[in-house]
Amino acid sequence: MIHIVCCTDENYAFNFPVVAQSILQHHRADEVAFHLLHSSLTPHTLEKVERYAADKGFRFSRYLLNDAIFADLPEISYFTIAVYYRLLIPELLPADIGKVLYLDMDVIVEGRLDTLWNEDLTGKAAVVVQDGEPKHLGRHSPARYFNSGVMLINLEYWRREDVKRKAIDFMLQNRDLLRFPDQDALNVVLQNDVVFFPDKWNYHLNLDRHFLKHVLSNRVPAENKPVIVHFNQKLKPWMYHCKHPYRFRYWDLLRQTTFGDYRMKNKSFSSFLFYNTPKPLRSKLWPRLAAKLPQN
């Protein structure tokens, strides 16, 4: 059983079924269990999330959080308090769960997760994927910096080493250094105890902006294609002006969920065509048309 954890507030909750739907394209419902850590959601949003889980028949657990517990931590740029929810995973999940796959709410899964899930975590805190150079952390900079949006987490290690407390202490003591708050803290605290996996297990545009286009045009060997695609840029697929190569795949997944009626607040020529193309035609024609459409 693969235990998957996602965290959200009201702003991102409509993406939980998208993450789950992408996983269920490659795994049976009885192979996965989903855990959702969230702050207060509107009744309408909560009903849609729970209905999706019930319809798909997977194991589903919710954990309601109070943002007040993180009131002292910094909110930087577009990062909200919700980024800190994952620090609570070890203490909220049952003690008999030894590891979980944490996924940000802006990822989609494009293949099976067995290779990642079965990695030996003995003595290690997590399996991660590299991201950028952390020059902003100064003397605290690790030799290799990882992206915390996808992590196979060893819960036993995090509980034993009290990773939450160490990460919070670092953020409180180094507010001026933080650019990606808890990600920066986790990199410092865990820098000697993580396993780096190939990019395809958390493929984000900080790695190579053109690679995903080659994947979609079938110019990349199957073994190199991304298994997890991470929309870690500021413009997300559900936002106007997003030009991520996988934005149309995201929308096809969203259409298959209880949030399939979601609409962009902004309009563009391409989004108008997408919304008004019948589904059977969209799945066949849209990938070829998308590259030729103007993105105003």
C-alpha atoms as a PDB file:
ATOM      1  CA  MET A   1       0.000   0.000   0.000  1.00  0.00           C
ATOM      2  CA  ILE A   2       1.440   3.358  -1.071  1.00  0.00           C
ATOM      3  CA  HIS A   3       0.566   6.101   1.412  1.00  0.00           C
ATOM      4  CA  ILE A   4       0.320   9.498  -0.275  1.00  0.00           C
ATOM      5  CA  VAL A   5       0.039  12.776   1.631  1.00  0.00           C
ATOM      6  CA  CYS A   6      -1.137  16.123   0.250  1.00  0.00           C
ATOM      7  CA  CYS A   7      -1.649  19.412   2.102  1.00  0.00           C
ATOM      8  CA  THR A   8      -3.964  22.271   1.202  1.00  0.00           C
ATOM      9  CA  ASP A   9      -6.063  25.231   2.154  1.00  0.00           C
ATOM     10  CA  GLU A  10      -9.209  26.430   0.374  1.00  0.00           C
ATOM     11  CA  ASN A  11      -7.167  28.029  -2.421  1.00  0.00           C
ATOM     12  CA  TYR A  12      -5.665  24.786  -3.702  1.00  0.00           C
ATOM     13  CA  ALA A  13      -8.191  22.162  -2.586  1.00  0.00           C
ATOM     14  CA  PHE A  14      -9.654  21.702  -6.073  1.00  0.00           C
ATOM     15  CA  ASN A  15      -6.287  20.253  -7.109  1.00  0.00           C
ATOM     16  CA  PHE A  16      -6.355  17.301  -4.715  1.00  0.00           C
ATOM     17  CA  PRO A  17      -8.594  15.242  -7.031  1.00  0.00           C
ATOM     18  CA  VAL A  18      -6.297  16.114  -9.946  1.00  0.00           C
ATOM     19  CA  VAL A  19      -3.280  14.673  -8.121  1.00  0.00           C
ATOM     20  CA  ALA A  20      -5.290  11.600  -7.152  1.00  0.00           C
ATOM     21  CA  GLN A  21      -6.749  11.166 -10.631  1.00  0.00           C
ATOM     22  CA  SER A  22      -3.286  11.238 -12.196  1.00  0.00           C
ATOM     23  CA  ILE A  23      -2.132   8.506  -9.798  1.00  0.00           C
ATOM     24  CA  LEU A  24      -5.209   6.371 -10.419  1.00  0.00           C
ATOM     25  CA  GLN A  25      -4.376   6.351 -14.128  1.00  0.00           C
ATOM     26  CA  HIS A  26      -1.459   4.084 -13.190  1.00  0.00           C
ATOM     27  CA  HIS A  27      -2.494   2.402  -9.912  1.00  0.00           C
ATOM     28  CA  ARG A  28      -5.589   0.535  -8.764  1.00  0.00           C
ATOM     29  CA  ALA A  29      -7.606   2.151  -5.988  1.00  0.00           C
ATOM     30  CA  ASP A  30      -6.632  -0.642  -3.585  1.00  0.00           C
ATOM     31  CA  GLU A  31      -2.923   0.038  -4.137  1.00  0.00           C
ATOM     32  CA  VAL A  32      -2.970   3.556  -2.682  1.00  0.00           C
ATOM     33  CA  ALA A  33      -4.160   5.387   0.421  1.00  0.00           C
ATOM     34  CA  PHE A  34      -4.520   9.170   0.443  1.00  0.00           C
ATOM     35  CA  HIS A  35      -4.082  11.447   3.446  1.00  0.00           C
ATOM     36  CA  LEU A  36      -5.173  15.083   3.147  1.00  0.00           C
ATOM     37  CA  LEU A  37      -4.004  17.670   5.675  1.00  0.00           C
ATOM     38  CA  HIS A  38      -6.088  20.813   5.369  1.00  0.00           C
ATOM     39  CA  SER A  39      -7.321  23.944   7.075  1.00  0.00           C
ATOM     40  CA  SER A  40     -10.996  24.865   7.090  1.00  0.00           C
ATOM     41  CA  LEU A  41     -12.664  24.261   3.703  1.00  0.00           C
ATOM     42  CA  THR A  42     -16.030  25.558   2.538  1.00  0.00           C
ATOM     43  CA  PRO A  43     -18.851  22.983   2.694  1.00  0.00           C
ATOM     44  CA  HIS A  44     -19.061  23.072  -1.114  1.00  0.00           C
ATOM     45  CA  THR A  45     -15.355  22.290  -1.553  1.00  0.00           C
ATOM     46  CA  LEU A  46     -15.350  19.631   1.146  1.00  0.00           C
ATOM     47  CA  GLU A  47     -18.373  17.898  -0.393  1.00  0.00           C
ATOM     48  CA  LYS A  48     -16.656  17.730  -3.786  1.00  0.00           C
ATOM     49  CA  VAL A  49     -13.423  16.346  -2.308  1.00  0.00           C
ATOM     50  CA  GLU A  50     -15.220  13.668  -0.302  1.00  0.00           C
ATOM     51  CA  ARG A  51     -17.501  12.740  -3.196  1.00  0.00           C
ATOM     52  CA  TYR A  52     -14.501  12.274  -5.470  1.00  0.00           C
ATOM     53  CA  ALA A  53     -12.827   9.959  -2.928  1.00  0.00           C
ATOM     54  CA  ALA A  54     -16.029   7.970  -2.449  1.00  0.00           C
ATOM     55  CA  ASP A  55     -16.593   7.646  -6.190  1.00  0.00           C
ATOM     56  CA  LYS A  56     -13.062   6.319  -6.769  1.00  0.00           C
ATOM     57  CA  GLY A  57     -13.117   3.956  -3.799  1.00  0.00           C
ATOM     58  CA  PHE A  58      -9.606   4.550  -2.401  1.00  0.00           C
ATOM     59  CA  ARG A  59      -8.703   4.780   1.284  1.00  0.00           C
ATOM     60  CA  PHE A  60      -9.013   8.405   2.307  1.00  0.00           C
ATOM     61  CA  SER A  61      -8.221  10.163   5.583  1.00  0.00           C
ATOM     62  CA  ARG A  62      -8.581  13.868   6.393  1.00  0.00           C
ATOM     63  CA  TYR A  63      -6.826  15.866   9.096  1.00  0.00           C
ATOM     64  CA  LEU A  64      -8.240  19.286   9.971  1.00  0.00           C
ATOM     65  CA  LEU A  65      -5.572  21.824  10.979  1.00  0.00           C
ATOM     66  CA  ASN A  66      -5.614  25.168  12.729  1.00  0.00           C
ATOM     67  CA  ASP A  67      -3.374  27.791  11.127  1.00  0.00           C
ATOM     68  CA  ALA A  68      -2.819  29.397  14.529  1.00  0.00           C
ATOM     69  CA  ILE A  69      -0.121  26.834  15.347  1.00  0.00           C
ATOM     70  CA  PHE A  70       2.078  28.398  12.645  1.00  0.00           C
ATOM     71  CA  ALA A  71       1.219  32.023  13.421  1.00  0.00           C
ATOM     72  CA  ASP A  72       4.828  32.930  14.266  1.00  0.00           C
ATOM     73  CA  LEU A  73       6.282  31.624  11.005  1.00  0.00           C
ATOM     74  CA  PRO A  74       6.920  33.920   8.038  1.00  0.00           C
ATOM     75  CA  GLU A  75       4.654  34.260   4.993  1.00  0.00           C
ATOM     76  CA  ILE A  76       6.985  34.980   2.095  1.00  0.00           C
ATOM     77  CA  SER A  77       5.942  36.050  -1.396  1.00  0.00           C
ATOM     78  CA  TYR A  78       3.075  33.834  -2.595  1.00  0.00           C
ATOM     79  CA  PHE A  79       3.761  31.118   0.018  1.00  0.00           C
ATOM     80  CA  THR A  80       1.001  30.918   2.609  1.00  0.00           C
ATOM     81  CA  ILE A  81       0.793  29.187   5.974  1.00  0.00           C
ATOM     82  CA  ALA A  82      -0.290  26.021   4.143  1.00  0.00           C
ATOM     83  CA  VAL A  83       3.317  25.315   3.113  1.00  0.00           C
ATOM     84  CA  TYR A  84       4.045  24.403   6.742  1.00  0.00           C
ATOM     85  CA  TYR A  85       1.362  21.731   7.039  1.00  0.00           C
ATOM     86  CA  ARG A  86       3.711  18.986   5.848  1.00  0.00           C
ATOM     87  CA  LEU A  87       5.845  19.466   8.968  1.00  0.00           C
ATOM     88  CA  LEU A  88       2.954  17.924  10.915  1.00  0.00           C
ATOM     89  CA  ILE A  89       2.778  14.710   8.873  1.00  0.00           C
ATOM     90  CA  PRO A  90       4.825  12.547  11.292  1.00  0.00           C
ATOM     91  CA  GLU A  91       2.717  13.422  14.323  1.00  0.00           C
ATOM     92  CA  LEU A  92      -0.696  13.292  12.631  1.00  0.00           C
ATOM     93  CA  LEU A  93      -0.445  10.019  10.732  1.00  0.00           C
ATOM     94  CA  PRO A  94      -0.803   6.722  12.610  1.00  0.00           C
ATOM     95  CA  ALA A  95       2.407   5.488  14.246  1.00  0.00           C
ATOM     96  CA  ASP A  96       2.314   2.222  12.292  1.00  0.00           C
ATOM     97  CA  ILE A  97       2.879   4.091   8.999  1.00  0.00           C
ATOM     98  CA  GLY A  98       6.639   4.186   8.549  1.00  0.00           C
ATOM     99  CA  LYS A  99       6.912   6.173   5.330  1.00  0.00           C
ATOM    100  CA  VAL A 100       4.781   8.324   3.037  1.00  0.00           C
ATOM    101  CA  LEU A 101       5.074   9.918  -0.363  1.00  0.00           C
ATOM    102  CA  TYR A 102       4.464  13.625   0.046  1.00  0.00           C
ATOM    103  CA  LEU A 103       3.209  15.453  -3.072  1.00  0.00           C
ATOM    104  CA  ASP A 104       2.589  19.157  -3.528  1.00  0.00           C
ATOM    105  CA  MET A 105      -0.830  20.094  -4.841  1.00  0.00           C
ATOM    106  CA  ASP A 106       0.648  21.267  -8.147  1.00  0.00           C
ATOM    107  CA  VAL A 107       1.966  17.946  -9.452  1.00  0.00           C
ATOM    108  CA  ILE A 108       0.632  15.255 -11.748  1.00  0.00           C
ATOM    109  CA  VAL A 109       1.838  11.658 -11.914  1.00  0.00           C
ATOM    110  CA  GLU A 110       2.650  10.174 -15.321  1.00  0.00           C
ATOM    111  CA  GLY A 111       3.614   6.603 -14.400  1.00  0.00           C
ATOM    112  CA  ARG A 112       3.824   4.007 -11.659  1.00  0.00           C
ATOM    113  CA  LEU A 113       5.448   4.966  -8.366  1.00  0.00           C
ATOM    114  CA  ASP A 114       6.852   1.573  -7.335  1.00  0.00           C
ATOM    115  CA  THR A 115      10.540   2.355  -7.922  1.00  0.00           C
ATOM    116  CA  LEU A 116      10.385   5.439  -5.739  1.00  0.00           C
ATOM    117  CA  TRP A 117       8.186   3.867  -3.074  1.00  0.00           C
ATOM    118  CA  ASN A 118      10.395   0.765  -2.713  1.00  0.00           C
ATOM    119  CA  GLU A 119      13.648   2.689  -2.181  1.00  0.00           C
ATOM    120  CA  ASP A 120      15.404   1.652   1.032  1.00  0.00           C
ATOM    121  CA  LEU A 121      15.199   4.523   3.547  1.00  0.00           C
ATOM    122  CA  THR A 122      17.229   2.909   6.326  1.00  0.00           C
ATOM    123  CA  GLY A 123      19.060   5.679   8.182  1.00  0.00           C
ATOM    124  CA  LYS A 124      17.839   8.326   5.724  1.00  0.00           C
ATOM    125  CA  ALA A 125      15.301  11.118   6.150  1.00  0.00           C
ATOM    126  CA  ALA A 126      13.894  11.240   2.632  1.00  0.00           C
ATOM    127  CA  VAL A 127      14.285  10.603  -1.076  1.00  0.00           C
ATOM    128  CA  VAL A 128      14.359  13.898  -2.999  1.00  0.00           C
ATOM    129  CA  VAL A 129      15.225  15.525  -6.334  1.00  0.00           C
ATOM    130  CA  GLN A 130      17.739  18.323  -6.840  1.00  0.00           C
ATOM    131  CA  ASP A 131      16.687  21.937  -7.400  1.00  0.00           C
ATOM    132  CA  GLY A 132      18.822  25.010  -8.142  1.00  0.00           C
ATOM    133  CA  GLU A 133      21.641  26.513  -6.099  1.00  0.00           C
ATOM    134  CA  PRO A 134      20.789  27.915  -2.630  1.00  0.00           C
ATOM    135  CA  LYS A 135      23.126  30.904  -2.612  1.00  0.00           C
ATOM    136  CA  HIS A 136      20.607  32.846  -0.532  1.00  0.00           C
ATOM    137  CA  LEU A 137      21.308  30.589   2.461  1.00  0.00           C
ATOM    138  CA  GLY A 138      24.876  31.803   2.790  1.00  0.00           C
ATOM    139  CA  ARG A 139      26.974  29.750   5.199  1.00  0.00           C
ATOM    140  CA  HIS A 140      24.030  27.407   5.773  1.00  0.00           C
ATOM    141  CA  SER A 141      23.920  26.334   2.105  1.00  0.00           C
ATOM    142  CA  PRO A 142      23.980  22.545   1.644  1.00  0.00           C
ATOM    143  CA  ALA A 143      26.227  20.961  -0.978  1.00  0.00           C
ATOM    144  CA  ARG A 144      23.108  19.974  -2.937  1.00  0.00           C
ATOM    145  CA  TYR A 145      19.740  21.674  -2.632  1.00  0.00           C
ATOM    146  CA  PHE A 146      16.500  19.722  -3.089  1.00  0.00           C
ATOM    147  CA  ASN A 147      12.942  20.584  -4.030  1.00  0.00           C
ATOM    148  CA  SER A 148      10.579  19.675  -1.184  1.00  0.00           C
ATOM    149  CA  GLY A 149       7.470  19.424  -3.375  1.00  0.00           C
ATOM    150  CA  VAL A 150       8.004  15.682  -3.797  1.00  0.00           C
ATOM    151  CA  MET A 151       9.539  13.689  -0.959  1.00  0.00           C
ATOM    152  CA  LEU A 152       9.482  10.056   0.046  1.00  0.00           C
ATOM    153  CA  ILE A 153       9.574  10.667   3.792  1.00  0.00           C
ATOM    154  CA  ASN A 154      10.931   8.304   6.429  1.00  0.00           C
ATOM    155  CA  LEU A 155       8.451   9.080   9.211  1.00  0.00           C
ATOM    156  CA  GLU A 156      10.417   7.097  11.775  1.00  0.00           C
ATOM    157  CA  TYR A 157      13.453   9.320  11.162  1.00  0.00           C
ATOM    158  CA  TRP A 158      11.399  12.538  11.277  1.00  0.00           C
ATOM    159  CA  ARG A 159       9.786  11.498  14.544  1.00  0.00           C
ATOM    160  CA  ARG A 160      13.016  10.375  16.160  1.00  0.00           C
ATOM    161  CA  GLU A 161      15.011  13.425  15.093  1.00  0.00           C
ATOM    162  CA  ASP A 162      12.152  15.905  15.716  1.00  0.00           C
ATOM    163  CA  VAL A 163      12.557  17.385  12.240  1.00  0.00           C
ATOM    164  CA  LYS A 164       9.575  19.686  12.709  1.00  0.00           C
ATOM    165  CA  ARG A 165      11.104  21.445  15.699  1.00  0.00           C
ATOM    166  CA  LYS A 166      14.523  21.770  14.046  1.00  0.00           C
ATOM    167  CA  ALA A 167      13.005  23.229  10.874  1.00  0.00           C
ATOM    168  CA  ILE A 168      10.859  25.716  12.795  1.00  0.00           C
ATOM    169  CA  ASP A 169      13.806  26.800  14.942  1.00  0.00           C
ATOM    170  CA  PHE A 170      15.878  27.460  11.815  1.00  0.00           C
ATOM    171  CA  MET A 171      13.119  29.563  10.235  1.00  0.00           C
ATOM    172  CA  LEU A 172      12.582  31.613  13.379  1.00  0.00           C
ATOM    173  CA  GLN A 173      16.306  32.264  13.747  1.00  0.00           C
ATOM    174  CA  ASN A 174      17.012  33.005  10.064  1.00  0.00           C
ATOM    175  CA  ARG A 175      13.983  34.890   8.739  1.00  0.00           C
ATOM    176  CA  ASP A 176      16.096  37.237   6.636  1.00  0.00           C
ATOM    177  CA  LEU A 177      17.699  34.369   4.690  1.00  0.00           C
ATOM    178  CA  LEU A 178      14.520  32.546   3.720  1.00  0.00           C
ATOM    179  CA  ARG A 179      13.301  32.555   0.138  1.00  0.00           C
ATOM    180  CA  PHE A 180      11.415  29.249   0.128  1.00  0.00           C
ATOM    181  CA  PRO A 181      10.626  29.034   3.824  1.00  0.00           C
ATOM    182  CA  ASP A 182      10.193  25.432   4.941  1.00  0.00           C
ATOM    183  CA  GLN A 183      12.050  24.095   1.892  1.00  0.00           C
ATOM    184  CA  ASP A 184      15.094  26.129   2.899  1.00  0.00           C
ATOM    185  CA  ALA A 185      14.816  24.897   6.482  1.00  0.00           C
ATOM    186  CA  LEU A 186      14.441  21.242   5.479  1.00  0.00           C
ATOM    187  CA  ASN A 187      17.478  21.494   3.223  1.00  0.00           C
ATOM    188  CA  VAL A 188      19.599  22.746   6.099  1.00  0.00           C
ATOM    189  CA  VAL A 189      18.260  20.300   8.674  1.00  0.00           C
ATOM    190  CA  LEU A 190      18.306  17.204   6.434  1.00  0.00           C
ATOM    191  CA  GLN A 191      21.245  17.974   4.137  1.00  0.00           C
ATOM    192  CA  ASN A 192      23.360  14.981   5.189  1.00  0.00           C
ATOM    193  CA  ASP A 193      20.544  12.444   5.342  1.00  0.00           C
ATOM    194  CA  VAL A 194      18.696  12.530   2.011  1.00  0.00           C
ATOM    195  CA  VAL A 195      18.921  10.319  -1.066  1.00  0.00           C
ATOM    196  CA  PHE A 196      18.880  12.110  -4.416  1.00  0.00           C
ATOM    197  CA  PHE A 197      16.815  10.466  -7.153  1.00  0.00           C
ATOM    198  CA  PRO A 198      16.851  11.244 -10.908  1.00  0.00           C
ATOM    199  CA  ASP A 199      15.043  14.350 -12.123  1.00  0.00           C
ATOM    200  CA  LYS A 200      12.155  12.376 -13.596  1.00  0.00           C
ATOM    201  CA  TRP A 201      10.754  11.800 -10.106  1.00  0.00           C
ATOM    202  CA  ASN A 202      10.065  15.512  -9.635  1.00  0.00           C
ATOM    203  CA  TYR A 203      10.438  17.165 -13.007  1.00  0.00           C
ATOM    204  CA  HIS A 204      10.175  20.932 -12.740  1.00  0.00           C
ATOM    205  CA  LEU A 205      11.088  23.704 -15.146  1.00  0.00           C
ATOM    206  CA  ASN A 206      14.077  24.801 -13.083  1.00  0.00           C
ATOM    207  CA  LEU A 207      15.814  21.767 -14.608  1.00  0.00           C
ATOM    208  CA  ASP A 208      15.272  22.282 -18.352  1.00  0.00           C
ATOM    209  CA  ARG A 209      12.472  24.376 -19.823  1.00  0.00           C
ATOM    210  CA  HIS A 210      12.544  22.557 -23.170  1.00  0.00           C
ATOM    211  CA  PHE A 211      12.807  18.927 -22.094  1.00  0.00           C
ATOM    212  CA  LEU A 212       9.067  18.399 -21.521  1.00  0.00           C
ATOM    213  CA  LYS A 213       8.289  19.567 -25.041  1.00  0.00           C
ATOM    214  CA  HIS A 214      10.586  16.852 -26.345  1.00  0.00           C
ATOM    215  CA  VAL A 215       8.788  14.325 -24.119  1.00  0.00           C
ATOM    216  CA  LEU A 216       5.386  15.287 -25.515  1.00  0.00           C
ATOM    217  CA  SER A 217       6.673  14.989 -29.071  1.00  0.00           C
ATOM    218  CA  ASN A 218       7.995  11.463 -28.287  1.00  0.00           C
ATOM    219  CA  ARG A 219      11.632  12.422 -28.798  1.00  0.00           C
ATOM    220  CA  VAL A 220      12.691  11.092 -25.386  1.00  0.00           C
ATOM    221  CA  PRO A 221      13.298   7.399 -24.529  1.00  0.00           C
ATOM    222  CA  ALA A 222      10.560   5.900 -22.371  1.00  0.00           C
ATOM    223  CA  GLU A 223      12.926   5.283 -19.456  1.00  0.00           C
ATOM    224  CA  ASN A 224      13.788   8.995 -19.277  1.00  0.00           C
ATOM    225  CA  LYS A 225      10.260  10.360 -19.363  1.00  0.00           C
ATOM    226  CA  PRO A 226       9.124  12.109 -16.182  1.00  0.00           C
ATOM    227  CA  VAL A 227       7.073  10.084 -13.722  1.00  0.00           C
ATOM    228  CA  ILE A 228       6.099  13.148 -11.659  1.00  0.00           C
ATOM    229  CA  VAL A 229       5.640  16.550 -13.305  1.00  0.00           C
ATOM    230  CA  HIS A 230       5.768  19.516 -10.940  1.00  0.00           C
ATOM    231  CA  PHE A 231       4.185  22.861 -11.900  1.00  0.00           C
ATOM    232  CA  ASN A 232       6.462  24.752  -9.541  1.00  0.00           C
ATOM    233  CA  GLN A 233       6.482  28.032 -11.457  1.00  0.00           C
ATOM    234  CA  LYS A 234       4.435  31.005 -10.260  1.00  0.00           C
ATOM    235  CA  LEU A 235       2.007  30.646 -13.185  1.00  0.00           C
ATOM    236  CA  LYS A 236       0.062  27.402 -12.741  1.00  0.00           C
ATOM    237  CA  PRO A 237      -1.933  25.508 -15.405  1.00  0.00           C
ATOM    238  CA  TRP A 238      -5.193  26.865 -14.009  1.00  0.00           C
ATOM    239  CA  MET A 239      -3.930  30.426 -14.442  1.00  0.00           C
ATOM    240  CA  TYR A 240      -4.128  32.672 -17.472  1.00  0.00           C
ATOM    241  CA  HIS A 241      -0.804  33.043 -19.353  1.00  0.00           C
ATOM    242  CA  CYS A 242       0.588  29.699 -18.137  1.00  0.00           C
ATOM    243  CA  LYS A 243       2.661  28.177 -20.941  1.00  0.00           C
ATOM    244  CA  HIS A 244       3.785  24.979 -19.238  1.00  0.00           C
ATOM    245  CA  PRO A 245       3.932  22.153 -21.827  1.00  0.00           C
ATOM    246  CA  TYR A 246       1.770  19.896 -19.635  1.00  0.00           C
ATOM    247  CA  ARG A 247      -0.971  22.444 -18.946  1.00  0.00           C
ATOM    248  CA  PHE A 248      -3.404  20.706 -21.278  1.00  0.00           C
ATOM    249  CA  ARG A 249      -2.775  17.339 -19.654  1.00  0.00           C
ATOM    250  CA  TYR A 250      -3.603  18.991 -16.318  1.00  0.00           C
ATOM    251  CA  TRP A 251      -6.939  20.229 -17.699  1.00  0.00           C
ATOM    252  CA  ASP A 252      -7.837  16.826 -19.076  1.00  0.00           C
ATOM    253  CA  LEU A 253      -7.294  15.353 -15.600  1.00  0.00           C
ATOM    254  CA  LEU A 254      -9.264  18.127 -13.918  1.00  0.00           C
ATOM    255  CA  ARG A 255     -12.199  17.462 -16.254  1.00  0.00           C
ATOM    256  CA  GLN A 256     -12.383  13.893 -14.914  1.00  0.00           C
ATOM    257  CA  THR A 257     -12.896  15.007 -11.307  1.00  0.00           C
ATOM    258  CA  THR A 258     -15.711  16.524  -9.277  1.00  0.00           C
ATOM    259  CA  PHE A 259     -14.123  19.915  -9.966  1.00  0.00           C
ATOM    260  CA  GLY A 260     -14.468  19.474 -13.709  1.00  0.00           C
ATOM    261  CA  ASP A 261     -16.627  22.590 -13.957  1.00  0.00           C
ATOM    262  CA  TYR A 262     -13.757  24.829 -12.783  1.00  0.00           C
ATOM    263  CA  ARG A 263     -13.127  27.796 -15.066  1.00  0.00           C
ATOM    264  CA  MET A 264     -10.267  30.232 -15.346  1.00  0.00           C
ATOM    265  CA  LYS A 265     -11.226  33.673 -14.193  1.00  0.00           C
ATOM    266  CA  ASN A 266      -9.339  35.152 -17.144  1.00  0.00           C
ATOM    267  CA  LYS A 267     -10.053  34.510 -20.783  1.00  0.00           C
ATOM    268  CA  SER A 268      -7.781  33.971 -23.744  1.00  0.00           C
ATOM    269  CA  PHE A 269      -8.218  32.681 -27.265  1.00  0.00           C
ATOM    270  CA  SER A 270      -6.663  29.326 -26.379  1.00  0.00           C
ATOM    271  CA  SER A 271      -8.719  28.837 -23.209  1.00  0.00           C
ATOM    272  CA  PHE A 272     -11.906  29.727 -25.122  1.00  0.00           C
ATOM    273  CA  LEU A 273     -11.166  27.010 -27.684  1.00  0.00           C
ATOM    274  CA  PHE A 274     -10.279  24.519 -24.973  1.00  0.00           C
ATOM    275  CA  TYR A 275     -13.522  25.054 -23.068  1.00  0.00           C
ATOM    276  CA  ASN A 276     -15.635  24.849 -26.211  1.00  0.00           C
ATOM    277  CA  THR A 277     -14.064  21.825 -27.884  1.00  0.00           C
ATOM    278  CA  PRO A 278     -16.167  18.656 -27.336  1.00  0.00           C
ATOM    279  CA  LYS A 279     -14.354  16.198 -25.095  1.00  0.00           C
ATOM    280  CA  PRO A 280     -13.895  13.394 -27.691  1.00  0.00           C
ATOM    281  CA  LEU A 281     -12.291  15.850 -30.100  1.00  0.00           C
ATOM    282  CA  ARG A 282     -10.303  17.593 -27.404  1.00  0.00           C
ATOM    283  CA  SER A 283      -8.476  14.420 -26.367  1.00  0.00           C
ATOM    284  CA  LYS A 284      -7.450  13.734 -29.973  1.00  0.00           C
ATOM    285  CA  LEU A 285      -6.913  17.167 -31.457  1.00  0.00           C
ATOM    286  CA  TRP A 286      -5.954  19.529 -28.659  1.00  0.00           C
ATOM    287  CA  PRO A 287      -2.362  18.362 -28.060  1.00  0.00           C
ATOM    288  CA  ARG A 288      -1.573  19.058 -31.722  1.00  0.00           C
ATOM    289  CA  LEU A 289      -3.484  22.318 -31.880  1.00  0.00           C
ATOM    290  CA  ALA A 290      -2.197  23.782 -28.625  1.00  0.00           C
ATOM    291  CA  ALA A 291       1.314  24.504 -29.859  1.00  0.00           C
ATOM    292  CA  LYS A 292      -0.079  26.561 -32.739  1.00  0.00           C
ATOM    293  CA  LEU A 293      -2.507  28.685 -30.748  1.00  0.00           C
ATOM    294  CA  PRO A 294      -1.623  32.234 -29.697  1.00  0.00           C
ATOM    295  CA  GLN A 295      -1.001  32.624 -25.962  1.00  0.00           C
ATOM    296  CA  ASN A 296      -1.943  36.269 -25.437  1.00  0.00           C
END
